[in-house]
Amino acid sequence: MRQDRVGFVGLGNMGGRMTRRLVDAGIAVRGYDTDAGRAAAAGAQPAASMREAVEYADVVLLSLPDSRVVEAVVEGADGILAACRAGQVVVDLSTAAPSSTQRLAGLFAARGVQYVDAGISGGAAAAEKGTLTLMVGGDAATIEALQWVFAPFSSKVLNMGGSGAGHTTKLLNNFLNAVSLAASAEVMVAGKKAGLDLHRLLDVLNSSSGVNFATLNRFPYIVDGNYLEGGLTSKLMTKDVVLYVELARELGVASLNASGPMSCFGLATALGYGEQISNRVVDAIGDVSGGVRLKSE
């Protein structure tokens, strides 16, 4: 596979940042997004159509909201499947349902195209710094051959197994992320109402058994009024929890802990925080707890 021509479809919050990393590494990227200005903003060569981006490249990257959008982009009349050619590789960096991923992989295989699922973790900040973690599923030799594509925006690439394994791992990780963020938000609101010094509370949590990603990396900023804008929204977090529950059902696993994050991020959406970063869930919980805000005025 050539190591200089990439097509990128979906140049939003994460896709645009990953595109910029690729361009800064000297890789030619032809980008397509329904918002025509995003390609140029990310430093890519704008493609007039999705077909143009696909036909230009040997490796096509996707960064889209969910399986419904991925399926439309792949299987539509002017979609990727219709435009691809044998020998290409399509890498799906979206958060998607593994069963959908496996079905699409079969359709691509019939065209002689490798379809690789690569879940990403680390958020917008890691995408900008090139330190994302990738959890990848698909053909092992193809994954190894893609290291030049992954290197500019990731610091860790883990081969999780066959088709769908990357997206499965992503859903498991995102569910734990949702649980810990929702629970930590509730605890921080309770700590505020109890009159505790929130910085000291975090010191205790982060050196005790309650420590988690949210207490380590989110709330030290949130208590000072910095919500780390630009990351996963509450609507998307809810979508990820739903995908996890569907996966658990397919696997025959009892999902006993989904009600907490579903309630919390659903509340955030109902109260108007749905399109804002999911860290705002702490304000939603604060709203229904007497109008609490962590940062003192």
XYZ file of C-alpha atoms in Angstrom:
297
model
C 0.000 0.000 0.000
C 1.205 3.507 -0.808
C 2.187 5.614 2.143
C 1.341 9.093 0.931
C -2.340 9.335 -0.089
C -5.183 9.309 2.407
C -8.854 10.088 2.011
C -10.702 11.272 5.109
C -14.484 11.322 5.413
C -15.909 13.140 8.436
C -13.833 16.124 9.564
C -15.635 17.130 12.723
C -14.398 17.402 16.279
C -12.094 14.373 16.101
C -11.708 13.832 12.358
C -10.513 17.370 11.767
C -7.863 17.101 14.456
C -6.607 13.754 13.178
C -6.483 15.155 9.664
C -4.359 18.062 10.854
C -1.904 15.646 12.469
C -1.619 13.680 9.214
C -1.072 16.815 7.147
C 1.533 18.130 9.572
C 3.346 14.794 9.209
C 3.641 15.384 5.458
C 0.865 13.027 4.366
C -1.384 14.243 1.549
C -5.014 14.102 2.691
C -8.062 14.685 0.544
C -10.932 15.380 2.897
C -14.702 15.341 2.578
C -17.317 16.601 5.006
C -20.875 17.805 4.604
C -19.558 21.101 5.965
C -17.426 22.106 2.978
C -15.155 24.428 4.947
C -13.843 21.784 7.338
C -11.358 20.188 4.932
C -9.427 23.392 4.316
C -9.628 24.295 8.015
C -7.904 20.997 8.837
C -5.248 21.525 6.181
C -6.568 18.872 3.795
C -7.196 19.157 0.082
C -10.990 19.628 -0.142
C -12.816 16.937 -2.086
C -15.884 18.010 -4.021
C -17.536 14.676 -3.287
C -17.055 11.581 -1.185
C -16.281 9.637 -4.369
C -13.405 11.987 -5.134
C -11.892 11.447 -1.680
C -12.195 7.664 -2.024
C -10.860 7.439 -5.572
C -7.859 9.609 -4.669
C -6.663 7.467 -1.785
C -5.266 4.049 -1.009
C -6.347 4.355 2.617
C -9.709 5.899 3.476
C -10.405 6.974 7.067
C -13.894 7.490 8.491
C -14.769 9.509 11.594
C -18.560 9.574 11.872
C -21.149 9.788 14.683
C -22.593 6.259 14.709
C -23.370 3.099 12.733
C -26.446 4.632 11.127
C -24.321 7.349 9.543
C -21.489 4.935 8.715
C -23.908 2.617 6.918
C -25.389 5.502 4.933
C -21.943 6.753 3.939
C -20.752 3.285 2.958
C -23.857 1.880 1.279
C -25.451 4.983 -0.242
C -25.815 5.368 -3.995
C -22.715 7.564 -4.137
C -21.090 5.971 -1.114
C -17.735 4.460 -0.360
C -18.658 0.929 -1.368
C -19.648 2.089 -4.844
C -16.453 4.116 -5.264
C -13.828 1.801 -3.755
C -11.472 -0.484 -5.659
C -9.698 -3.735 -4.862
C -6.567 -3.272 -2.766
C -7.805 -0.268 -0.826
C -8.128 -0.176 2.954
C -10.998 1.542 4.768
C -10.438 2.359 8.440
C -13.489 3.203 10.547
C -12.479 5.418 13.483
C -16.101 5.916 14.558
C -17.836 4.497 17.622
C -20.053 1.886 16.014
C -22.034 -1.287 16.677
C -19.721 -4.300 16.200
C -22.441 -6.300 14.418
C -22.782 -3.533 11.832
C -19.009 -3.340 11.495
C -18.750 -7.067 10.790
C -21.512 -6.889 8.178
C -19.822 -4.009 6.372
C -16.482 -5.835 6.502
C -18.105 -8.675 4.568
C -19.400 -6.285 1.912
C -15.972 -4.696 1.505
C -14.238 -8.081 1.389
C -16.413 -9.017 -1.596
C -14.916 -5.981 -3.372
C -11.342 -6.903 -2.421
C -11.162 -4.115 0.175
C -9.970 -4.515 3.766
C -12.246 -2.913 6.372
C -10.531 -2.171 9.685
C -12.351 -0.929 12.793
C -10.283 1.344 15.002
C -11.884 2.704 18.140
C -10.132 5.759 19.561
C -9.725 7.025 23.102
C -8.232 10.176 24.533
C -10.555 12.883 23.250
C -9.852 16.101 21.422
C -6.787 17.011 23.494
C -5.059 13.719 22.705
C -5.991 14.012 19.034
C -4.305 17.412 18.877
C -1.178 16.116 20.621
C -1.053 12.861 18.640
C -1.430 10.695 21.743
C -4.681 8.831 21.066
C -5.020 5.174 21.995
C -6.334 3.012 19.150
C -8.084 -0.308 19.698
C -8.118 -2.032 16.330
C -9.916 -4.995 14.776
C -9.371 -6.666 11.426
C -6.730 -8.454 9.402
C -3.470 -8.506 11.399
C -1.191 -7.924 8.412
C -3.291 -4.980 7.276
C -3.238 -3.446 10.739
C 0.543 -3.748 10.841
C 0.808 -2.116 7.410
C -1.289 0.834 8.621
C 1.161 1.967 11.295
C 2.315 4.881 9.131
C -1.266 6.194 9.071
C -1.841 5.731 12.789
C 1.501 7.127 13.975
C 0.797 10.874 13.526
C -2.284 10.874 15.786
C -1.739 7.979 18.192
C 0.829 6.878 20.756
C -0.581 3.394 21.352
C -2.092 0.965 18.842
C -3.501 -2.302 20.178
C -4.618 -5.113 17.884
C -7.694 -6.505 19.636
C -8.495 -9.304 17.173
C -10.711 -9.850 14.153
C -13.354 -7.650 12.585
C -15.470 -5.849 15.180
C -13.013 -6.369 18.038
C -11.849 -2.770 17.956
C -15.352 -1.363 18.123
C -16.307 -3.864 20.823
C -13.381 -2.719 22.965
C -14.325 0.911 22.369
C -17.873 0.344 23.647
C -16.608 -1.390 26.781
C -14.232 1.474 27.483
C -16.825 4.157 26.794
C -19.333 2.537 29.099
C -16.861 2.615 31.992
C -16.062 6.209 31.097
C -19.768 7.092 31.264
C -20.256 5.341 34.610
C -17.246 6.979 36.246
C -18.040 10.472 34.941
C -21.694 10.296 36.005
C -20.900 8.894 39.452
C -18.052 11.327 40.050
C -20.251 14.264 39.049
C -22.830 13.225 41.641
C -20.159 12.864 44.319
C -18.699 16.287 43.548
C -22.121 17.940 43.805
C -22.656 16.162 47.142
C -19.236 17.329 48.320
C -20.072 20.916 47.392
C -23.394 20.820 49.242
C -21.646 19.306 52.262
C -19.318 22.297 52.379
C -16.123 20.392 51.579
C -13.095 21.964 49.932
C -13.355 20.325 46.499
C -9.636 20.407 45.775
C -8.990 18.554 49.025
C -11.808 16.135 48.239
C -10.133 15.351 44.913
C -6.806 14.863 46.692
C -8.489 12.244 48.866
C -10.286 10.518 45.979
C -7.184 10.423 43.819
C -5.153 8.743 46.551
C -7.949 6.408 47.596
C -10.143 3.678 46.163
C -12.561 6.106 44.485
C -9.966 7.255 41.955
C -10.938 7.146 38.265
C -10.274 8.974 35.008
C -12.817 11.695 35.774
C -11.404 12.482 39.213
C -7.850 12.489 37.853
C -8.271 14.295 34.553
C -11.577 16.148 34.529
C -12.661 17.454 37.898
C -9.393 19.180 38.860
C -10.271 21.562 36.003
C -14.057 21.582 36.366
C -13.938 22.737 40.006
C -12.154 25.862 38.747
C -14.725 26.454 36.002
C -12.889 24.875 33.071
C -15.151 22.234 31.525
C -12.538 21.202 28.926
C -14.873 22.118 26.065
C -14.566 20.299 22.761
C -14.979 16.702 23.857
C -17.762 14.125 23.671
C -21.223 15.623 24.162
C -23.922 14.303 26.498
C -26.003 13.207 23.502
C -23.100 11.193 22.116
C -22.329 9.754 25.541
C -25.935 8.556 25.775
C -25.605 7.022 22.316
C -22.492 5.130 23.409
C -24.235 3.768 26.496
C -27.134 2.569 24.327
C -24.670 0.831 21.998
C -23.074 -0.867 24.986
C -26.456 -2.085 26.268
C -27.268 -3.486 22.825
C -23.901 -5.259 22.751
C -24.466 -6.682 26.232
C -27.864 -7.979 25.098
C -26.320 -9.630 22.037
C -23.651 -11.241 24.227
C -26.149 -12.388 26.842
C -24.515 -10.291 29.564
C -26.692 -8.780 32.295
C -26.346 -4.992 32.090
C -27.019 -3.896 35.665
C -25.154 -0.597 35.748
C -26.440 1.218 32.682
C -29.346 3.004 34.391
C -27.049 5.471 36.185
C -25.297 7.004 33.166
C -28.444 6.728 31.048
C -30.333 8.779 33.644
C -27.540 11.293 34.148
C -26.752 12.057 30.513
C -30.426 11.873 29.610
C -31.056 14.483 32.306
C -28.256 16.635 30.907
C -29.817 16.484 27.459
C -33.307 17.245 28.786
C -31.971 20.304 30.617
C -30.297 21.716 27.506
C -26.744 20.415 27.851
C -27.062 17.732 25.156
C -24.834 19.431 22.571
C -22.262 20.503 25.174
C -19.358 18.455 26.486
C -20.482 15.558 28.665
C -18.581 17.062 31.621
C -21.542 19.442 31.901
C -23.489 16.542 33.399
C -22.269 17.889 36.750
C -24.248 21.076 36.113
C -27.353 19.065 35.231
C -27.080 17.168 38.502
C -26.407 20.486 40.252
C -29.507 22.026 38.677
C -31.805 19.403 40.213
C -29.908 19.508 43.509
C -30.679 23.114 44.354
C -28.771 25.008 41.660
C -25.286 23.839 42.667
C -22.162 24.877 40.750
C -18.780 23.502 41.756
C -16.870 26.726 41.168
C -17.406 29.295 43.865
C -18.494 32.684 42.561
